Coordinates of C-alpha atoms in Angstrom, one line a residue:
X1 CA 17.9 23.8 16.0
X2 CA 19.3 20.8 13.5
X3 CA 18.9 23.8 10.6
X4 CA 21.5 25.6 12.4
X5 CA 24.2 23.5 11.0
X6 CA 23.1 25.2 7.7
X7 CA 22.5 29.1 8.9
X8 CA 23.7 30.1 11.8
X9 CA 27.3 31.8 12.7
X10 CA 29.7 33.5 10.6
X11 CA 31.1 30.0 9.0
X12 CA 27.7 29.7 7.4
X13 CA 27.5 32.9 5.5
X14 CA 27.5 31.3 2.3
X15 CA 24.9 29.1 2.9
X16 CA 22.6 32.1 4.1
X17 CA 23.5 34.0 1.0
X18 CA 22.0 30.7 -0.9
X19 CA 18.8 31.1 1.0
X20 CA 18.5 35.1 0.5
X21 CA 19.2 34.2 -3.3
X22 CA 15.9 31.9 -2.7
X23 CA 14.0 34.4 -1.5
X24 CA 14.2 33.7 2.4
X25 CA 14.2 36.6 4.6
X26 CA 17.0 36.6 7.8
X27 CA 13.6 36.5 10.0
X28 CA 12.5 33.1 8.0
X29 CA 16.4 31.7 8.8
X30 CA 16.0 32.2 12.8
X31 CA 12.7 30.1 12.7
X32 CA 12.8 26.2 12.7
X33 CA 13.1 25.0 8.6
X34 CA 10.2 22.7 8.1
X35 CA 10.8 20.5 5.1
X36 CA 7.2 20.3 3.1
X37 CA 8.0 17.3 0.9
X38 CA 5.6 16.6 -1.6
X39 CA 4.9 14.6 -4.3
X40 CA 3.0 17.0 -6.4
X41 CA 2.5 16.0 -10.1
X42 CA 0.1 16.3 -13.3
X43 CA -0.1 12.2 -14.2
X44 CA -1.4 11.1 -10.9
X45 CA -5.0 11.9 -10.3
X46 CA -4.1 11.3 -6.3
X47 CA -1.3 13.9 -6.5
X48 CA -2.9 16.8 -9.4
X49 CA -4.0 18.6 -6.3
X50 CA -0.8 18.3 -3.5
X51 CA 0.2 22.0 -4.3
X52 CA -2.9 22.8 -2.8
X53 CA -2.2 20.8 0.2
X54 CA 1.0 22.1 0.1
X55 CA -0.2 25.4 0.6
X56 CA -2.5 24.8 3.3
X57 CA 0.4 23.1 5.3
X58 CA 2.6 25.9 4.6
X59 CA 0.5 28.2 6.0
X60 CA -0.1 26.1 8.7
X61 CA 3.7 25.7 9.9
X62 CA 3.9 30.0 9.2
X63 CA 0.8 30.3 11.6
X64 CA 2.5 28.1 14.4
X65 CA 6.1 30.1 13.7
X66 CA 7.7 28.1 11.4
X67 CA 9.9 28.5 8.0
X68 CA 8.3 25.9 5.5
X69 CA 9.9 25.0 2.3
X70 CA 8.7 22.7 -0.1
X71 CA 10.8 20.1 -2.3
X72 CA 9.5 17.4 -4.5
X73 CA 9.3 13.8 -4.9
X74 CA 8.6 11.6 -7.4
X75 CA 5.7 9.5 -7.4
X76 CA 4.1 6.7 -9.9
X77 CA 0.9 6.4 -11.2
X78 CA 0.1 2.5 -10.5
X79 CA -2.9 2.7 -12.6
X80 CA -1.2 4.0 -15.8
X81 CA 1.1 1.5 -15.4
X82 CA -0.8 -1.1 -14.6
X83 CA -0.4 -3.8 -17.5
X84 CA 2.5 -3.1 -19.1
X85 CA 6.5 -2.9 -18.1
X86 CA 6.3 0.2 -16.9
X87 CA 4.9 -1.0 -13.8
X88 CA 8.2 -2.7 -13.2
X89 CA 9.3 0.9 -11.6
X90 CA 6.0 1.0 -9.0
X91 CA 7.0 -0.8 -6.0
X92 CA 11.1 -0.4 -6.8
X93 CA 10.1 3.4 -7.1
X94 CA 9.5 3.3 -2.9
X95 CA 12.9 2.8 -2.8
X96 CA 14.1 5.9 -4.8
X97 CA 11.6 8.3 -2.7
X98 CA 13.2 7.1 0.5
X99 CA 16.4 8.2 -0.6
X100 CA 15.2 11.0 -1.9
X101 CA 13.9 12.1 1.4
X102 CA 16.4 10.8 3.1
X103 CA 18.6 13.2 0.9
X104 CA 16.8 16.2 1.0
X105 CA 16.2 16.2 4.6
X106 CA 19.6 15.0 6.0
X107 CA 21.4 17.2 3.1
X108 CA 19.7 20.5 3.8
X109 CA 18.9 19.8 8.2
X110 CA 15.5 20.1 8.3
X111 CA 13.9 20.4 11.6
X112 CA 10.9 19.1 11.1
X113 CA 9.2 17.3 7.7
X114 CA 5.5 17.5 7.2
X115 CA 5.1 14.1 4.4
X116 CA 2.8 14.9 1.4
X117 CA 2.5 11.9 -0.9
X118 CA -1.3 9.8 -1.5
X119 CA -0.5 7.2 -3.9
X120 CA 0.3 3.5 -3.3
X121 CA 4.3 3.4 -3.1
X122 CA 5.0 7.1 -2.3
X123 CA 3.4 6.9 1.2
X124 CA 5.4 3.8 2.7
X125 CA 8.4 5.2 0.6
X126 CA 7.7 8.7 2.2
X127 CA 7.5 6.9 5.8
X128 CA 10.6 5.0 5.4
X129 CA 13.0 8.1 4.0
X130 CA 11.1 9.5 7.9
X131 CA 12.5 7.0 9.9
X132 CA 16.1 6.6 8.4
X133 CA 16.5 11.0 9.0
X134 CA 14.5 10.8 12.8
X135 CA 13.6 14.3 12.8
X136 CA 10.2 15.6 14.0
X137 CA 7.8 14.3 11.0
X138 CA 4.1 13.7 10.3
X139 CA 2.1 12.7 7.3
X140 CA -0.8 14.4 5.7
X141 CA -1.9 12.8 2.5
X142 CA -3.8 14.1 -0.6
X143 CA -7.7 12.2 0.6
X144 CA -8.9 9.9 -1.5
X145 CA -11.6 10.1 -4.4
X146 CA -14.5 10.2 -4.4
X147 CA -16.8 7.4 -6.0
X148 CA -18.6 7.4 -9.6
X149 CA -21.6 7.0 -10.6
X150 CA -22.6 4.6 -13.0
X151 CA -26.7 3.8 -13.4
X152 CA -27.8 5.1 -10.2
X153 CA -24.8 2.3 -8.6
X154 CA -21.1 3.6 -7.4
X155 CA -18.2 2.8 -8.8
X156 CA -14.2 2.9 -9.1
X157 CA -11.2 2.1 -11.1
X158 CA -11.1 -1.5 -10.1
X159 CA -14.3 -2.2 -11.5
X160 CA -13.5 -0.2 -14.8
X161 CA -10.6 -3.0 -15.7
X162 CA -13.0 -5.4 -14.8
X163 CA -14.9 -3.9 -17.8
X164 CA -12.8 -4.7 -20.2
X165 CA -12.8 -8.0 -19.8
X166 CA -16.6 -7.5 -19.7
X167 CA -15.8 -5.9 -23.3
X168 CA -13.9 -8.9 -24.4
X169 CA -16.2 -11.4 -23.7
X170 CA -19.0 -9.4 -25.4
X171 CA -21.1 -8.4 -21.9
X172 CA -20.5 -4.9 -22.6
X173 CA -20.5 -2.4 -26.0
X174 CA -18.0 -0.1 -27.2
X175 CA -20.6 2.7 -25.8
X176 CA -20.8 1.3 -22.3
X177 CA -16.9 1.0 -22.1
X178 CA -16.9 4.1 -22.9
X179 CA -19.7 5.4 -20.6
X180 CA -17.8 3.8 -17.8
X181 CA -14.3 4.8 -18.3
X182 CA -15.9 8.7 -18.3
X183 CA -17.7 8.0 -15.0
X184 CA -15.6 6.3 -12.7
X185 CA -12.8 8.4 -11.5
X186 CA -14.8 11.6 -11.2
X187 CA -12.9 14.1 -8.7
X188 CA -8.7 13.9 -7.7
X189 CA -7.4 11.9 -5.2
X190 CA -6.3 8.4 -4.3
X191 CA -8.9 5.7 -5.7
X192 CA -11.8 5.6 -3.7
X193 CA -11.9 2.0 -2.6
X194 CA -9.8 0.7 0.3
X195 CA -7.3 0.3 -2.5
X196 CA -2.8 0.5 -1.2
X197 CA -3.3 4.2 -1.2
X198 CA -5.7 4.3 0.9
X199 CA -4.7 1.5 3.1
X200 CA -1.6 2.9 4.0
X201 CA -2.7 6.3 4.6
X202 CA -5.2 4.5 6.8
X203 CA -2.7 2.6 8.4
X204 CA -0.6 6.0 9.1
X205 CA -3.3 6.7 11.4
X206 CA -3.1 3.5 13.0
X207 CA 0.5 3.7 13.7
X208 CA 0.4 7.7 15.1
X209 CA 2.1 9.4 12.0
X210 CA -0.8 11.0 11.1
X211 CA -3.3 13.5 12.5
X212 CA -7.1 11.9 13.0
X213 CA -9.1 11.8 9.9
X214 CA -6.1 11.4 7.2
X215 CA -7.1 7.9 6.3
X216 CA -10.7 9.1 4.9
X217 CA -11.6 12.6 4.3
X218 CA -12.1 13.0 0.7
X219 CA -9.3 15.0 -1.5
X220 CA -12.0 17.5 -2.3
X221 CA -13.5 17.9 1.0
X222 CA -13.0 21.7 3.2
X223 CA -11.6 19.3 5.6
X224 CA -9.0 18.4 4.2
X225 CA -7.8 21.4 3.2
X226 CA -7.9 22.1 7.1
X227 CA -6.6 18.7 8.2
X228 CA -3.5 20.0 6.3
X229 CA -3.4 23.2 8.2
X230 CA -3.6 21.9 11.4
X231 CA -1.1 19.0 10.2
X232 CA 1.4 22.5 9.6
X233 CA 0.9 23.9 12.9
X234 CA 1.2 20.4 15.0
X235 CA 4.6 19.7 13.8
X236 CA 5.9 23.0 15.1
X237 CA 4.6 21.1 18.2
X238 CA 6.5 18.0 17.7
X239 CA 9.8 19.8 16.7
X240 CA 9.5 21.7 19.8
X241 CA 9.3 18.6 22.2
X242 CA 11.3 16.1 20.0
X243 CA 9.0 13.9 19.1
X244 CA 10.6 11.7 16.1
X245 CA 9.1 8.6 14.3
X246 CA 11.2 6.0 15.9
X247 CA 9.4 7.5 19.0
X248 CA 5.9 6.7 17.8
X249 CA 7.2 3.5 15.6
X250 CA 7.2 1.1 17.4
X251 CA 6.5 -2.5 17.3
X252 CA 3.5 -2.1 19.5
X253 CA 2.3 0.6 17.0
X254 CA 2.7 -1.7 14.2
X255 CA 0.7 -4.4 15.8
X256 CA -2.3 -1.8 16.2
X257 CA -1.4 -1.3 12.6
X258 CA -1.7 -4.4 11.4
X259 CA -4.9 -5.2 13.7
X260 CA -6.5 -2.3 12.0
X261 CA -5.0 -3.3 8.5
X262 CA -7.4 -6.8 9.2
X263 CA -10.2 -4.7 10.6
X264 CA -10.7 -2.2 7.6
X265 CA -9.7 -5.4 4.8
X266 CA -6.6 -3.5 3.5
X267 CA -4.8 -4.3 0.7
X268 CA -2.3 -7.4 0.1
X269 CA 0.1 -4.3 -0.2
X270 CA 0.4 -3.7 3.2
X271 CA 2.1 -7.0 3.6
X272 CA 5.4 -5.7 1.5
X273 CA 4.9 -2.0 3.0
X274 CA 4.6 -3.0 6.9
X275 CA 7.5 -5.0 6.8
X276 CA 9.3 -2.3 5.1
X277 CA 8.8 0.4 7.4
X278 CA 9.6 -1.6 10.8
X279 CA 13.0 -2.5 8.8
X280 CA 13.7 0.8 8.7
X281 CA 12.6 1.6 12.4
X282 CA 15.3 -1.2 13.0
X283 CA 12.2 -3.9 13.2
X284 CA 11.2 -7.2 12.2
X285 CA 7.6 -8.6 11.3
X286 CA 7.5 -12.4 10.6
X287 CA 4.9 -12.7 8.3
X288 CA 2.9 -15.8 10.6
X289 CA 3.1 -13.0 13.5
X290 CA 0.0 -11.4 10.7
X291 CA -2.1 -14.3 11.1
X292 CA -1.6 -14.7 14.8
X293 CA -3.3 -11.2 15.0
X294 CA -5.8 -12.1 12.4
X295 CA -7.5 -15.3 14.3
X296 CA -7.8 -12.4 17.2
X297 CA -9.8 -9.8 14.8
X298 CA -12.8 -9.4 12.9
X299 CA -13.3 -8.3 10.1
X300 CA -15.3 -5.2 10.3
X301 CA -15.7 -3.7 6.8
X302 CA -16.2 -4.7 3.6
X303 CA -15.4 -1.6 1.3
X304 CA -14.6 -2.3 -2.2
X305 CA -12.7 -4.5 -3.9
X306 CA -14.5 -6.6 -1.1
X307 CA -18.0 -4.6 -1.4
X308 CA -19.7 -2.2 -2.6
X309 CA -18.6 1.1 0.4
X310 CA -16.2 3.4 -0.5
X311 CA -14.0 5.9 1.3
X312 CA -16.1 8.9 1.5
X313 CA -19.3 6.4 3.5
X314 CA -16.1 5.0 5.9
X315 CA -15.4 8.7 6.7
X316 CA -19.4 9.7 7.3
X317 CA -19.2 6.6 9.5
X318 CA -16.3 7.7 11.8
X319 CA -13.5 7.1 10.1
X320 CA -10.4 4.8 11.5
X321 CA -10.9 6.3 14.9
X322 CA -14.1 4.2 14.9
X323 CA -12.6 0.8 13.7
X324 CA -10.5 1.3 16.3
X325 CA -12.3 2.9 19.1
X326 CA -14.4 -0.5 18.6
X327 CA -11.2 -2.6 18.6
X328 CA -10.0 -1.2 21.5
X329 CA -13.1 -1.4 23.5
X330 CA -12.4 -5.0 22.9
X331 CA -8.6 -5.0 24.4
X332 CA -7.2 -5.1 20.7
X333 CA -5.4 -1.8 20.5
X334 CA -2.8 -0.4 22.8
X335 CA -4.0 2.8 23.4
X336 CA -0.8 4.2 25.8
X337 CA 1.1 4.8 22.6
X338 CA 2.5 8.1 21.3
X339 CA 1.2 9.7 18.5
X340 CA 2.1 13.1 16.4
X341 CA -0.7 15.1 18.1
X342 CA 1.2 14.7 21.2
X343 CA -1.7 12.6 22.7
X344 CA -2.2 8.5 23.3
X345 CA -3.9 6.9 21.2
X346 CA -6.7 6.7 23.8
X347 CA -6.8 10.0 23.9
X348 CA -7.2 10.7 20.0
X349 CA -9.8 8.0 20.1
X350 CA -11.9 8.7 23.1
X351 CA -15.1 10.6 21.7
X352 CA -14.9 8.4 18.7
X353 CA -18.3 6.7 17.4
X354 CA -19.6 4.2 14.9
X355 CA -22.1 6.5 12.8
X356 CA -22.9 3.8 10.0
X357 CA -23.2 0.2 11.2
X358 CA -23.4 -1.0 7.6
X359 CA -20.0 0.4 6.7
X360 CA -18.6 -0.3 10.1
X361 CA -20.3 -3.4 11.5
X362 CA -20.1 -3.8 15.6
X363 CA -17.6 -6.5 16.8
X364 CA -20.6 -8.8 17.8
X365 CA -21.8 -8.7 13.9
X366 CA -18.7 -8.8 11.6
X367 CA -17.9 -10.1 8.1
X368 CA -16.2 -12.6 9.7
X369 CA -14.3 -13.5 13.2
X370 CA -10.9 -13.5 11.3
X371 CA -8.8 -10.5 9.7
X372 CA -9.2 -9.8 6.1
X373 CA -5.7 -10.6 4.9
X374 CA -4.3 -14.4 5.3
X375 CA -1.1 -16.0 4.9
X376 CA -0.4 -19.3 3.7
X377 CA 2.2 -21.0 4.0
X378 CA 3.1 -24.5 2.0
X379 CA 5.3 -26.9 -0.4
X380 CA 5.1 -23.9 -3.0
X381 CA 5.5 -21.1 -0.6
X382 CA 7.5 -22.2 2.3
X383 CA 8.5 -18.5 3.1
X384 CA 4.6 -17.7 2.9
X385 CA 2.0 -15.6 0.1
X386 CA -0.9 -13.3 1.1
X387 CA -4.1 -13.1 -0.1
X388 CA -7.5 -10.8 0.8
X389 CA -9.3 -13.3 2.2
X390 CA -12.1 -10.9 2.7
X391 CA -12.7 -10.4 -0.9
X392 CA -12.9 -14.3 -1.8
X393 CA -15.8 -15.9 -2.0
X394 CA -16.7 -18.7 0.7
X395 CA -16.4 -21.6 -1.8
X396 CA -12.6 -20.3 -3.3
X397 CA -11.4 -20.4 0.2
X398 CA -11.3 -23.8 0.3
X399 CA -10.6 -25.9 -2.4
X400 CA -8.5 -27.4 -5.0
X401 CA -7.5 -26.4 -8.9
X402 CA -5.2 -27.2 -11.7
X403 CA -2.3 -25.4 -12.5
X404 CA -2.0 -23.3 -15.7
X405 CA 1.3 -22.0 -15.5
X406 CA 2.2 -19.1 -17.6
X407 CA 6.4 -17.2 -17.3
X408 CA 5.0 -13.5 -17.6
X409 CA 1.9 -11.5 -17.2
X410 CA 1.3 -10.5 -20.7
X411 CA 1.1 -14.7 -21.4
X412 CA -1.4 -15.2 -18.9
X413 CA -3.9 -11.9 -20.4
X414 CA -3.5 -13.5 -23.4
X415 CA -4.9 -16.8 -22.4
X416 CA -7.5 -15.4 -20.3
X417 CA -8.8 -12.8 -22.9
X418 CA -8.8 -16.5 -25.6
X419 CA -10.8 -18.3 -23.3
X420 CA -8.4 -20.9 -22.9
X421 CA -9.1 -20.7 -18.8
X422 CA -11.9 -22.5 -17.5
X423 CA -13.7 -22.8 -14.0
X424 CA -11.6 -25.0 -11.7
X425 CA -8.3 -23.7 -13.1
X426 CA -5.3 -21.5 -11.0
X427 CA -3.3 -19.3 -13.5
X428 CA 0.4 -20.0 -11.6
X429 CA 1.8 -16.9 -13.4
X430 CA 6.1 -16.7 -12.5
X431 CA 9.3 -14.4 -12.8
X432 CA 7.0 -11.7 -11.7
X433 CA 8.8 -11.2 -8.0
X434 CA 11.0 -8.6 -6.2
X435 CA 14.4 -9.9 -8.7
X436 CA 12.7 -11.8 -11.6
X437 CA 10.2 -9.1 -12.4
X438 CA 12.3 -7.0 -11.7
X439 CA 10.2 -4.9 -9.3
X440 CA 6.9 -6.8 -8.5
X441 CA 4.6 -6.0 -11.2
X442 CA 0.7 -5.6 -10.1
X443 CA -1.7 -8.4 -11.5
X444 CA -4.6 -5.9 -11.5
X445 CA -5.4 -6.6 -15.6
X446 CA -5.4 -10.6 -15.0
X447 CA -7.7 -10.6 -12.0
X448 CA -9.8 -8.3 -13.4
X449 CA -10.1 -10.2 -16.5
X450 CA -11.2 -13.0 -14.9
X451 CA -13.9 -11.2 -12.9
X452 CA -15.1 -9.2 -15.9
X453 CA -15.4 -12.6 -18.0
X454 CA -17.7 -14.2 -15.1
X455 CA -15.0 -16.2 -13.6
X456 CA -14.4 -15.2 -10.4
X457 CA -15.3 -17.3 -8.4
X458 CA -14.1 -20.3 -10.1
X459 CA -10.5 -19.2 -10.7
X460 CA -7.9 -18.7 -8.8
X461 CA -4.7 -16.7 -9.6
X462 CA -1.0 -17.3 -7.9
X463 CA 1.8 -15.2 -8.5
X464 CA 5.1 -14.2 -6.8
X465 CA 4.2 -11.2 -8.1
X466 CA 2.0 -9.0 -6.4
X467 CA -2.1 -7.6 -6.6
X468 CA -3.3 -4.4 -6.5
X469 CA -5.5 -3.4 -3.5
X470 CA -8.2 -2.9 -6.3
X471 CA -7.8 -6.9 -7.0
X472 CA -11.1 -9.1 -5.9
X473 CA -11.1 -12.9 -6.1
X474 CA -8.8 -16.0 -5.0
X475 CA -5.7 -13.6 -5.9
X476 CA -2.3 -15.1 -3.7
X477 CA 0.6 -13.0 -4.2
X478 CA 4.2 -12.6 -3.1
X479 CA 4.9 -16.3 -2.9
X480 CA 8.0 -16.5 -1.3
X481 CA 10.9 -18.0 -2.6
X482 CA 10.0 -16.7 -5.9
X483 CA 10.7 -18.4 -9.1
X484 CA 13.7 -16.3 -9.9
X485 CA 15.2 -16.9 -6.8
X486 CA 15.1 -20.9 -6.7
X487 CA 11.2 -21.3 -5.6
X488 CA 9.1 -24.1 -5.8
X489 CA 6.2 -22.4 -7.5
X490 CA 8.9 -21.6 -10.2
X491 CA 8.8 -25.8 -10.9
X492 CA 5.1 -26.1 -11.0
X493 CA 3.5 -27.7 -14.4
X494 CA 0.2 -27.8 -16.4
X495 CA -2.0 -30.0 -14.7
X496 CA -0.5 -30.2 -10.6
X497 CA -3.1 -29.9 -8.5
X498 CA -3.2 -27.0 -6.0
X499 CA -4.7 -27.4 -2.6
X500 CA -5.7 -24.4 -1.0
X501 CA -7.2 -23.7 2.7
X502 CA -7.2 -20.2 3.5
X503 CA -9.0 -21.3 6.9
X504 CA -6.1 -23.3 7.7
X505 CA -3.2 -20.6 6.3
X506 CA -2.1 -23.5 3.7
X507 CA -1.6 -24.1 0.5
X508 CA 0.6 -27.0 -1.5
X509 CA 0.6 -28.7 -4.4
X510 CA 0.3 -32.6 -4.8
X511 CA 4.0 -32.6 -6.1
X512 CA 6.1 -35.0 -4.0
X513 CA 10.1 -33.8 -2.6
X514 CA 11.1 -36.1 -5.4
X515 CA 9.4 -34.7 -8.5
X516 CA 10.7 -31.2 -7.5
X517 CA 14.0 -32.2 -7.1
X518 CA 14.2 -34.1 -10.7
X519 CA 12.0 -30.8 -11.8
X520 CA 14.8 -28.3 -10.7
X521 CA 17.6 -30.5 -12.1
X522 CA 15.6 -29.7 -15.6
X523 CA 14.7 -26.1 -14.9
X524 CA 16.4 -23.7 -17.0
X525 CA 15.7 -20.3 -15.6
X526 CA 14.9 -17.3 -18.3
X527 CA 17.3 -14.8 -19.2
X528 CA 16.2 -11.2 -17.1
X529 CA 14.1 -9.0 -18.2
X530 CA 15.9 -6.3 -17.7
X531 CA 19.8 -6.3 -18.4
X532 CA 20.7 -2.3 -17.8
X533 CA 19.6 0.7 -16.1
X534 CA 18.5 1.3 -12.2
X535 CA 16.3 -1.5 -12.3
X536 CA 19.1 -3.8 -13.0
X537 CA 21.1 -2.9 -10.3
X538 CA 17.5 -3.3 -7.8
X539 CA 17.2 -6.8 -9.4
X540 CA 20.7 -7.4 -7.7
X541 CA 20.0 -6.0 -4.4
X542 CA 16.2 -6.2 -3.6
X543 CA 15.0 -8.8 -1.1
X544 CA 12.4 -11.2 -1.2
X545 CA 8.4 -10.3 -0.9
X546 CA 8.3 -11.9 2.4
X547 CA 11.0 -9.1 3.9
X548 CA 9.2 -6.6 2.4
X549 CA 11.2 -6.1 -0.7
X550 CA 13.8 -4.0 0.9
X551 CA 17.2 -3.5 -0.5
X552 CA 20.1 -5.0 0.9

């Protein structure tokens, strides 16, 4: 056992005498240590219940022989950030709970490591300490929320910022606001759309790190409860035959990923937290290898941002074993792949069915015949942007707009919440990116603005910063270069005319070689925004969007 570098033999009679002082009993210390790593905490309404699935995996590894012992890891709220500069610590916040797992579980010899986290960053950050230790590990996340109810219509978080730019432009009352912001989050876990959260732990089942089920079953469902006790007991399995993440991670697993990811409509996210996780699996994805396997697969579901389904009618309707039972059917999964129940993914798949063709629609009657994420590629983005194409409306996805170009996010709120954005307009919004943020900042309260104010699907939004899953509309993030980093969106003006053809994967502005040159002989970039503390030193080291914003 690799715990037996920490208690076994006569050198290690101190460290035993640590665990007794912990409460471990000498027949505990002859059993495989199973590190429960979870991101328990009272701020995020994904994580306010992990103890409890804490417990039921703890019992779980005790049932199949095991030693379990929980540690922590931090996690951040993204929508109590959202809008403000604390959400400059979200996506650099992945780093810092890779280390810490890393850490803990390399420090202390774990055997085995059963993930809890739920929330946007902590799952790709829990996934990536995983790989970098390759010990036996598999994920069980927290389930996501369920909907609200708001006048006999659901609802969810993403459409409560789109509120108060309803408020602003006078479509809504102080007592509706208020109605709303009491309705829409009504039970724990992740936000109930297919939001990052839920994309990733959606995507965890995609790759094989993750038991069947741990995309969609609610947080507050029985099932969940016993997803996490059965998550317990199969890692004993996978300690016990030596099945490790770089095992299951593999490029060919990340490809079913990443067909799903177009399937289900995931969020922009994915894009930073794909590329992430096959760096540290010692891969590369090249961002037009996405769009090679989106002209290959439809777009099967529309939850929201991009509709009006939520997670709780995607798990009635069969969950992601359904997407990709269907997608395989087709020849668009590999199902010979390893996964942590110690079975293909054929096999896991097998007696999987579509209950709900509305919520799942069958290959020969998608949303549309291409994935729901695009990458374009262009004059201001030669290292490419994203966007979820499947949440833009037909006549955005082609067309042109002038540029209102704004150097923060707070500038461009402002504008947008004055009414000094009109139909036809793209808010060009810089120094938001992986170094001139620092840290990526979320657009969530600008594109929501513009939705709640009735505009869109007449304006389009570019950033090198990056959208939350719960963002709807022409929203193109992580334009790489960014502006910080030399970029030509960084040298746009009021007034250039952006062409943009999500069809075609491009986007430019009419700005000739020429222009931009004499423009970046003028530029004078901003001082940073941040001059001390961790985030300075991530500033220095982080990559671009288009490598996943990984540190180097």
């Amino acid at each position: 056992m690799r715990s037996d570098v920490v208690k076994a033999g006569p050198d290690r009679a101190p460290q035993r005498s640590l665990f007794y002082a912990a409460g471990f009993t000498e027949e505990e210390l002859k059993k495989p240590l199973i590190g429960v790593i979870c991101s328990y905490s009272e701020i995020i309404p994904g994580h306010t219940h992990l103890d409890k699935i804490a417990d039921a995996v703890k019992a779980g590894v005790y049932a199949a022989g095991g030693t379990p012992v929980m540690v922590p890891s931090i996690g951040v709220c993204d929508g109590i950030v959202m809008g403000h500069k604390g959400m400059r610590y979200s996506l650099a916040s992945r780093e810092l709970i890779a280390d810490s797992v890393e850490t803990m579980a390399a420090g202390h010899c774990f055997d085995g490591m059963v993930l809890i986290p739920n929330c946007d960053k902590i799952v790709p950050g829990m996934v990536m300490g995983a790989l970098r230790v390759n010990c036996p590990s598999i994920v069980i996340s927290g389930g996501p929320m369920l909907a609200g109810h708001i006048n006999g219509s659901k609802t969810s978080l993403s459409q409560m910022f789109e509120a108060v730019g309803a408020y602003k432009a006078g479509l809504i009352d102080d007592k509706e606001l208020q109605l709303r912001e009491e309705s829409c989050c009504p039970s724990c876990g992740s936000c109930s759309g297919m939001f990052t959260a839920n994309s990733m732990n959606c995507l965890c089942e995609a790759i094989g790190l993750a038991l069947p089920g741990n995309g969609s079953i609610p947080a507050v469902y029985s099932a969940r409860t016993m997803l996490a006790k059965h998550a317990g007991m199969k890692i004993m399995e996978l300690v016990e035959k030596d099945i490790k993440p770089r095992d299951i991670v593999t490029h060919e697993a990340l490809k079913n990923a990443i067909t799903v990811d177009m399937a289900l409509g995931c969020s922009t996210n994915s894009a930073l937290h794909l590329p992430a996780i096959a760096h540290e699996a010692g891969l590369k994805l090249d961002l037009h290898y996405f769009n090679e396997i989106s002209e290959k697969t439809p777009n099967l579901c529309h939850l929201a941002p991009a509709g009006n389904h939520y997670m709780e009618e995607l798990n009635a309707a069969g969950g992601v074993s359904a997407v990709m039972k269907q997608l395989a059917d087709k020849g668009l999964i590999n199902t010979e792949l390893m996964t942590v129940t110690g079975k293909t993914i054929g096999e896991n798949i097998k007696d999987a069915q579509n209950m709900d063709t509305e919520i799942i629609r069958p290959m020969d009657n998608p949303y549309s015949q291409t994935g729901g994420l695009a990458f374009l590629f262009g004059n201001i983005a030669k290292k490419g942007c994203v966007v979820k194409r499947s949440a833009v409306v037909p006549e955005m996805q082609v067309h042109s707009c002038r540029a209102r170009v704004f150097n923060s996010e707070e500038e461009a709120v402002e504008a947008i919440y004055g009414g000094k954005i009109v139909a036809g307009d793209i808010v060009v919004i810089l120094y938001e990116g992986p170094k001139g943020g620092p840290g990526m900042r979320e657009m969530l309260v600008p594109t929501s603005a513009l939705v709640g104010m009735g505009l869109g699907a007449s304006v389009a939004l570019i950033t090198d910063g990056r959208f939350s899953g719960a963002s709807q509309g022409a929203a193109i993030g992580h334009v790489s270069p960014e502006a910080a980093m030399g970029g030509e969106i960084g040298l746009l003006r009021d007034g250039d005319i952006i062409d943009i053809d999500m069809t075609k994967y491009e986007i430019n502005a009419r700005v000739s070689e020429e222009e931009f040159a004499k423009r970046r002989a003028e530029q004078v970039l901003p001082e940073p925004n941040v001059k001390s503390g961790w985030l300075n030193r991530y500033s220095r080291l982080v990559a671009g969007a288009d490598e996943g914003a990984v540190l180097k």
